[in-house]
Amino acid sequence: PGGACNPPASITFTSTSTGAPPLSTTWTYGDGSPSGTGTPVTHTYAATGSYPVTLVVADANGCMDTFVSNINIGTIAAQFSAPDTACVYQNVIFTNTSTTAYTGSTWNYGDGSPTVSSTHGSHTYSAPGTYNVTLTITNGPCSNTIVHPIVIVPGPSVSLSVSPPDPCPAPATVTYSGVGPAGLIYNWTFTPPGSGGGTGTGSPITITYPTNGVKTLSVIVTDPNTGCSDTMSGGTTIYDIVFDAIASPYEGCAPLTVNFSTTLQTTIPGPGYAPYPYGPLSGFVWNFGDGSPTSTSATPTHTYTSEGIYTATVTAVTANGCPVTDVVQIRVGRPPQVTYTASPRHICYSS
C-alpha cells in the first residue's frame, strides 16, 4: 500500500516475490491502462482515486500467485485568507480556507516567531515591515504549502505634552496636547473626571481639576489614513501647599529680637506631610507689622522695640510659580519697673 499526491503522479512498483527462478511478473495498474511486466516498473497516474494494483508472479515450474493492493492518488491544496495590511501590535487573524481534506496544518508568520500548529492562525507583529506568512497542510504522505505576504503598518508616532507641567494647587487648569503629525484623531479618558467630564476628543484639550491629588489619563490616537491606533497613558499630580511662617521667639520683652523662617510641605500623596516637590521658594517679602521696612531675605531677623501685638506677613513664590503667604503673631511686652520700700530704714545691730 502507498500513495502519491497531485497527479500526474509517478509510482515505482517493486516485486519482492520469491520462488523458483526465473520469476515472471505482470502488473495491472487498476486505471485501465495496459499492464506492465518486470520489476521494478514505474507507472504514472493521471487522475486522483484509489486504484487496485494487481501483481501476478509465475515461477519456473509454472506455479502462479496473485497479490492485490490499493494505491491512493490524492490531491491537496493549501489556501488561506488574511488582510493585505495590518497595524503593528494588532492581532491579525489568518483563516485556513483549504477545501481539500487535510489532517494537519502549521503556520509560519515570517518574523522569527515559533511555528504554530493550528487550523487557523493569529499573530501580533511588534514591528512594521513586510512578512511572508506560510501555511503548510498535510494529509498522510501529501503536503502543500502556500505563502502570502502581509504588510504591517506602524501606528501613529505621538508624544504627550502637559502644560503647565507642574500645576499649582486646585482648582488647576491643565492643557494636554498630542505632539505628532496633523490630522490624527484623539480620544481621551480622564481619571478622576475633571470639571468638564471624564472624556474628550481633539488636541489640545483643556481640563480643570477641582481637587488635588494624582490625576491619570489614557488617550487613543488613530491615524485616519491607515486606521492604525496607539494608546498612551499619562497624567499629572496636583499638590496642595502647606506654607507656614515661623517666629522664634514669638513673644518676649522689648527690645525683642525675632528670627523668622518658613516651611513648605504638602499632604499629597499622604498620609502625613512631605516636602513640597517644587522648591525652593523665592521672591520673599516680609512685613513685620510694626511699620518698619520690609525684608526680602528668606530668613530675616527683626527687633521689636515697642510693646504690642504684631502680625508679621510673608509672601513668596514656589519654583513652579505658585504664590504663597502666611502670617505669624508676635507678642512684645514692657519689662516690669521694680521699686521697693523698707521701714524702718535704720535699726541697731542685734536688734
mmCIF file with all atom_site columns, N, CA and C in Angstrom, residues 214-241:
data_model
loop_
_atom_site.group_PDB
_atom_site.id
_atom_site.type_symbol
_atom_site.label_atom_id
_atom_site.label_alt_id
_atom_site.label_comp_id
_atom_site.label_asym_id
_atom_site.label_entity_id
_atom_site.label_seq_id
_atom_site.pdbx_PDB_ins_code
_atom_site.Cartn_x
_atom_site.Cartn_y
_atom_site.Cartn_z
_atom_site.occupancy
_atom_site.B_iso_or_equiv
_atom_site.pdbx_formal_charge
_atom_site.auth_seq_id
_atom_site.auth_comp_id
_atom_site.auth_asym_id
_atom_site.auth_atom_id
_atom_site.pdbx_PDB_model_num
ATOM 1  N N  . VAL A 1 214 ? -3.498 62.742 42.575 1.00 0.00 ? 214 VAL A N  1
ATOM 2  C CA . VAL A 1 214 ? -2.914 62.114 41.387 1.00 0.00 ? 214 VAL A CA 1
ATOM 3  C C  . VAL A 1 214 ? -4.003 62.000 40.314 1.00 0.00 ? 214 VAL A C  1
ATOM 4  N N  . LYS A 1 215 ? -3.727 62.531 39.129 1.00 0.00 ? 215 LYS A N  1
ATOM 5  C CA . LYS A 1 215 ? -4.667 62.503 38.011 1.00 0.00 ? 215 LYS A CA 1
ATOM 6  C C  . LYS A 1 215 ? -4.041 61.685 36.876 1.00 0.00 ? 215 LYS A C  1
ATOM 7  N N  . THR A 1 216 ? -4.786 60.723 36.355 1.00 0.00 ? 216 THR A N  1
ATOM 8  C CA . THR A 1 216 ? -4.284 59.891 35.266 1.00 0.00 ? 216 THR A CA 1
ATOM 9  C C  . THR A 1 216 ? -5.162 60.058 34.033 1.00 0.00 ? 216 THR A C  1
ATOM 10 N N  . LEU A 1 217 ? -4.595 59.693 32.892 1.00 0.00 ? 217 LEU A N  1
ATOM 11 C CA . LEU A 1 217 ? -5.343 59.748 31.640 1.00 0.00 ? 217 LEU A CA 1
ATOM 12 C C  . LEU A 1 217 ? -4.847 58.656 30.718 1.00 0.00 ? 217 LEU A C  1
ATOM 13 N N  . SER A 1 218 ? -5.713 58.273 29.779 1.00 0.00 ? 218 SER A N  1
ATOM 14 C CA . SER A 1 218 ? -5.316 57.454 28.643 1.00 0.00 ? 218 SER A CA 1
ATOM 15 C C  . SER A 1 218 ? -5.896 58.097 27.396 1.00 0.00 ? 218 SER A C  1
ATOM 16 N N  . VAL A 1 219 ? -5.158 57.995 26.309 1.00 0.00 ? 219 VAL A N  1
ATOM 17 C CA . VAL A 1 219 ? -5.609 58.592 25.048 1.00 0.00 ? 219 VAL A CA 1
ATOM 18 C C  . VAL A 1 219 ? -5.359 57.590 23.932 1.00 0.00 ? 219 VAL A C  1
ATOM 19 N N  . ILE A 1 220 ? -6.385 57.359 23.119 1.00 0.00 ? 220 ILE A N  1
ATOM 20 C CA . ILE A 1 220 ? -6.274 56.521 21.930 1.00 0.00 ? 220 ILE A CA 1
ATOM 21 C C  . ILE A 1 220 ? -6.080 57.444 20.740 1.00 0.00 ? 220 ILE A C  1
ATOM 22 N N  . VAL A 1 221 ? -4.951 57.280 20.061 1.00 0.00 ? 221 VAL A N  1
ATOM 23 C CA . VAL A 1 221 ? -4.616 58.119 18.918 1.00 0.00 ? 221 VAL A CA 1
ATOM 24 C C  . VAL A 1 221 ? -4.737 57.264 17.657 1.00 0.00 ? 221 VAL A C  1
ATOM 25 N N  . THR A 1 222 ? -5.548 57.733 16.702 1.00 0.00 ? 222 THR A N  1
ATOM 26 C CA . THR A 1 222 ? -5.811 56.970 15.488 1.00 0.00 ? 222 THR A CA 1
ATOM 27 C C  . THR A 1 222 ? -5.371 57.765 14.268 1.00 0.00 ? 222 THR A C  1
ATOM 28 N N  . ASP A 1 223 ? -4.677 57.073 13.344 1.00 0.00 ? 223 ASP A N  1
ATOM 29 C CA . ASP A 1 223 ? -4.311 57.663 12.062 1.00 0.00 ? 223 ASP A CA 1
ATOM 30 C C  . ASP A 1 223 ? -5.424 57.335 11.070 1.00 0.00 ? 223 ASP A C  1
ATOM 31 N N  . PRO A 1 224 ? -6.194 58.323 10.620 1.00 0.00 ? 224 PRO A N  1
ATOM 32 C CA . PRO A 1 224 ? -7.312 58.015 9.723  1.00 0.00 ? 224 PRO A CA 1
ATOM 33 C C  . PRO A 1 224 ? -6.863 57.487 8.365  1.00 0.00 ? 224 PRO A C  1
ATOM 34 N N  . ASN A 1 225 ? -5.627 57.713 7.996  1.00 0.00 ? 225 ASN A N  1
ATOM 35 C CA . ASN A 1 225 ? -5.146 57.237 6.694  1.00 0.00 ? 225 ASN A CA 1
ATOM 36 C C  . ASN A 1 225 ? -4.880 55.734 6.693  1.00 0.00 ? 225 ASN A C  1
ATOM 37 N N  . THR A 1 226 ? -4.443 55.197 7.817  1.00 0.00 ? 226 THR A N  1
ATOM 38 C CA . THR A 1 226 ? -4.116 53.775 7.890  1.00 0.00 ? 226 THR A CA 1
ATOM 39 C C  . THR A 1 226 ? -5.083 52.994 8.765  1.00 0.00 ? 226 THR A C  1
ATOM 40 N N  . GLY A 1 227 ? -5.832 53.706 9.606  1.00 0.00 ? 227 GLY A N  1
ATOM 41 C CA . GLY A 1 227 ? -6.692 53.031 10.564 1.00 0.00 ? 227 GLY A CA 1
ATOM 42 C C  . GLY A 1 227 ? -5.950 52.511 11.772 1.00 0.00 ? 227 GLY A C  1
ATOM 43 N N  . CYS A 1 228 ? -4.655 52.714 11.833 1.00 0.00 ? 228 CYS A N  1
ATOM 44 C CA . CYS A 1 228 ? -3.870 52.224 12.962 1.00 0.00 ? 228 CYS A CA 1
ATOM 45 C C  . CYS A 1 228 ? -3.985 53.182 14.137 1.00 0.00 ? 228 CYS A C  1
ATOM 46 N N  . SER A 1 229 ? -3.963 52.624 15.329 1.00 0.00 ? 229 SER A N  1
ATOM 47 C CA . SER A 1 229 ? -4.085 53.433 16.533 1.00 0.00 ? 229 SER A CA 1
ATOM 48 C C  . SER A 1 229 ? -3.061 52.997 17.558 1.00 0.00 ? 229 SER A C  1
ATOM 49 N N  . ASP A 1 230 ? -2.848 53.864 18.528 1.00 0.00 ? 230 ASP A N  1
ATOM 50 C CA . ASP A 1 230 ? -1.952 53.575 19.634 1.00 0.00 ? 230 ASP A CA 1
ATOM 51 C C  . ASP A 1 230 ? -2.567 54.178 20.889 1.00 0.00 ? 230 ASP A C  1
ATOM 52 N N  . THR A 1 231 ? -2.336 53.535 22.017 1.00 0.00 ? 231 THR A N  1
ATOM 53 C CA . THR A 1 231 ? -2.867 54.014 23.292 1.00 0.00 ? 231 THR A CA 1
ATOM 54 C C  . THR A 1 231 ? -1.706 54.441 24.177 1.00 0.00 ? 231 THR A C  1
ATOM 55 N N  . MET A 1 232 ? -1.829 55.639 24.728 1.00 0.00 ? 232 MET A N  1
ATOM 56 C CA . MET A 1 232 ? -0.802 56.163 25.620 1.00 0.00 ? 232 MET A CA 1
ATOM 57 C C  . MET A 1 232 ? -1.431 56.521 26.952 1.00 0.00 ? 232 MET A C  1
ATOM 58 N N  . SER A 1 233 ? -0.601 56.507 27.978 1.00 0.00 ? 233 SER A N  1
ATOM 59 C CA . SER A 1 233 ? -1.040 56.873 29.321 1.00 0.00 ? 233 SER A CA 1
ATOM 60 C C  . SER A 1 233 ? -0.207 58.036 29.818 1.00 0.00 ? 233 SER A C  1
ATOM 61 N N  . GLY A 1 234 ? -0.793 58.806 30.703 1.00 0.00 ? 234 GLY A N  1
ATOM 62 C CA . GLY A 1 234 ? -0.088 59.948 31.266 1.00 0.00 ? 234 GLY A CA 1
ATOM 63 C C  . GLY A 1 234 ? -0.890 60.535 32.406 1.00 0.00 ? 234 GLY A C  1
ATOM 64 N N  . GLY A 1 235 ? -0.669 61.814 32.651 1.00 0.00 ? 235 GLY A N  1
ATOM 65 C CA . GLY A 1 235 ? -1.399 62.492 33.714 1.00 0.00 ? 235 GLY A CA 1
ATOM 66 C C  . GLY A 1 235 ? -0.509 63.481 34.426 1.00 0.00 ? 235 GLY A C  1
ATOM 67 N N  . THR A 1 236 ? -0.948 63.894 35.596 1.00 0.00 ? 236 THR A N  1
ATOM 68 C CA . THR A 1 236 ? -0.206 64.864 36.381 1.00 0.00 ? 236 THR A CA 1
ATOM 69 C C  . THR A 1 236 ? -0.591 64.690 37.835 1.00 0.00 ? 236 THR A C  1
ATOM 70 N N  . THR A 1 237 ? 0.203  65.261 38.721 1.00 0.00 ? 237 THR A N  1
ATOM 71 C CA . THR A 1 237 ? -0.113 65.262 40.153 1.00 0.00 ? 237 THR A CA 1
ATOM 72 C C  . THR A 1 237 ? -0.253 66.709 40.605 1.00 0.00 ? 237 THR A C  1
ATOM 73 N N  . ILE A 1 238 ? -1.369 66.995 41.252 1.00 0.00 ? 238 ILE A N  1
ATOM 74 C CA . ILE A 1 238 ? -1.622 68.331 41.767 1.00 0.00 ? 238 ILE A CA 1
ATOM 75 C C  . ILE A 1 238 ? -1.418 68.289 43.279 1.00 0.00 ? 238 ILE A C  1
ATOM 76 N N  . TYR A 1 239 ? -0.404 69.011 43.741 1.00 0.00 ? 239 TYR A N  1
ATOM 77 C CA . TYR A 1 239 ? -0.043 69.004 45.161 1.00 0.00 ? 239 TYR A CA 1
ATOM 78 C C  . TYR A 1 239 ? -0.677 70.196 45.871 1.00 0.00 ? 239 TYR A C  1
ATOM 79 N N  . ASP A 1 240 ? -1.196 69.946 47.073 1.00 0.00 ? 240 ASP A N  1
ATOM 80 C CA . ASP A 1 240 ? -1.578 71.080 47.910 1.00 0.00 ? 240 ASP A CA 1
ATOM 81 C C  . ASP A 1 240 ? -0.317 71.660 48.531 1.00 0.00 ? 240 ASP A C  1
ATOM 82 N N  . ILE A 1 241 ? -0.437 72.863 49.058 1.00 0.00 ? 241 ILE A N  1
ATOM 83 C CA . ILE A 1 241 ? 0.712  73.546 49.654 1.00 0.00 ? 241 ILE A CA 1
ATOM 84 C C  . ILE A 1 241 ? 0.381  73.880 51.109 1.00 0.00 ? 241 ILE A C  1
#
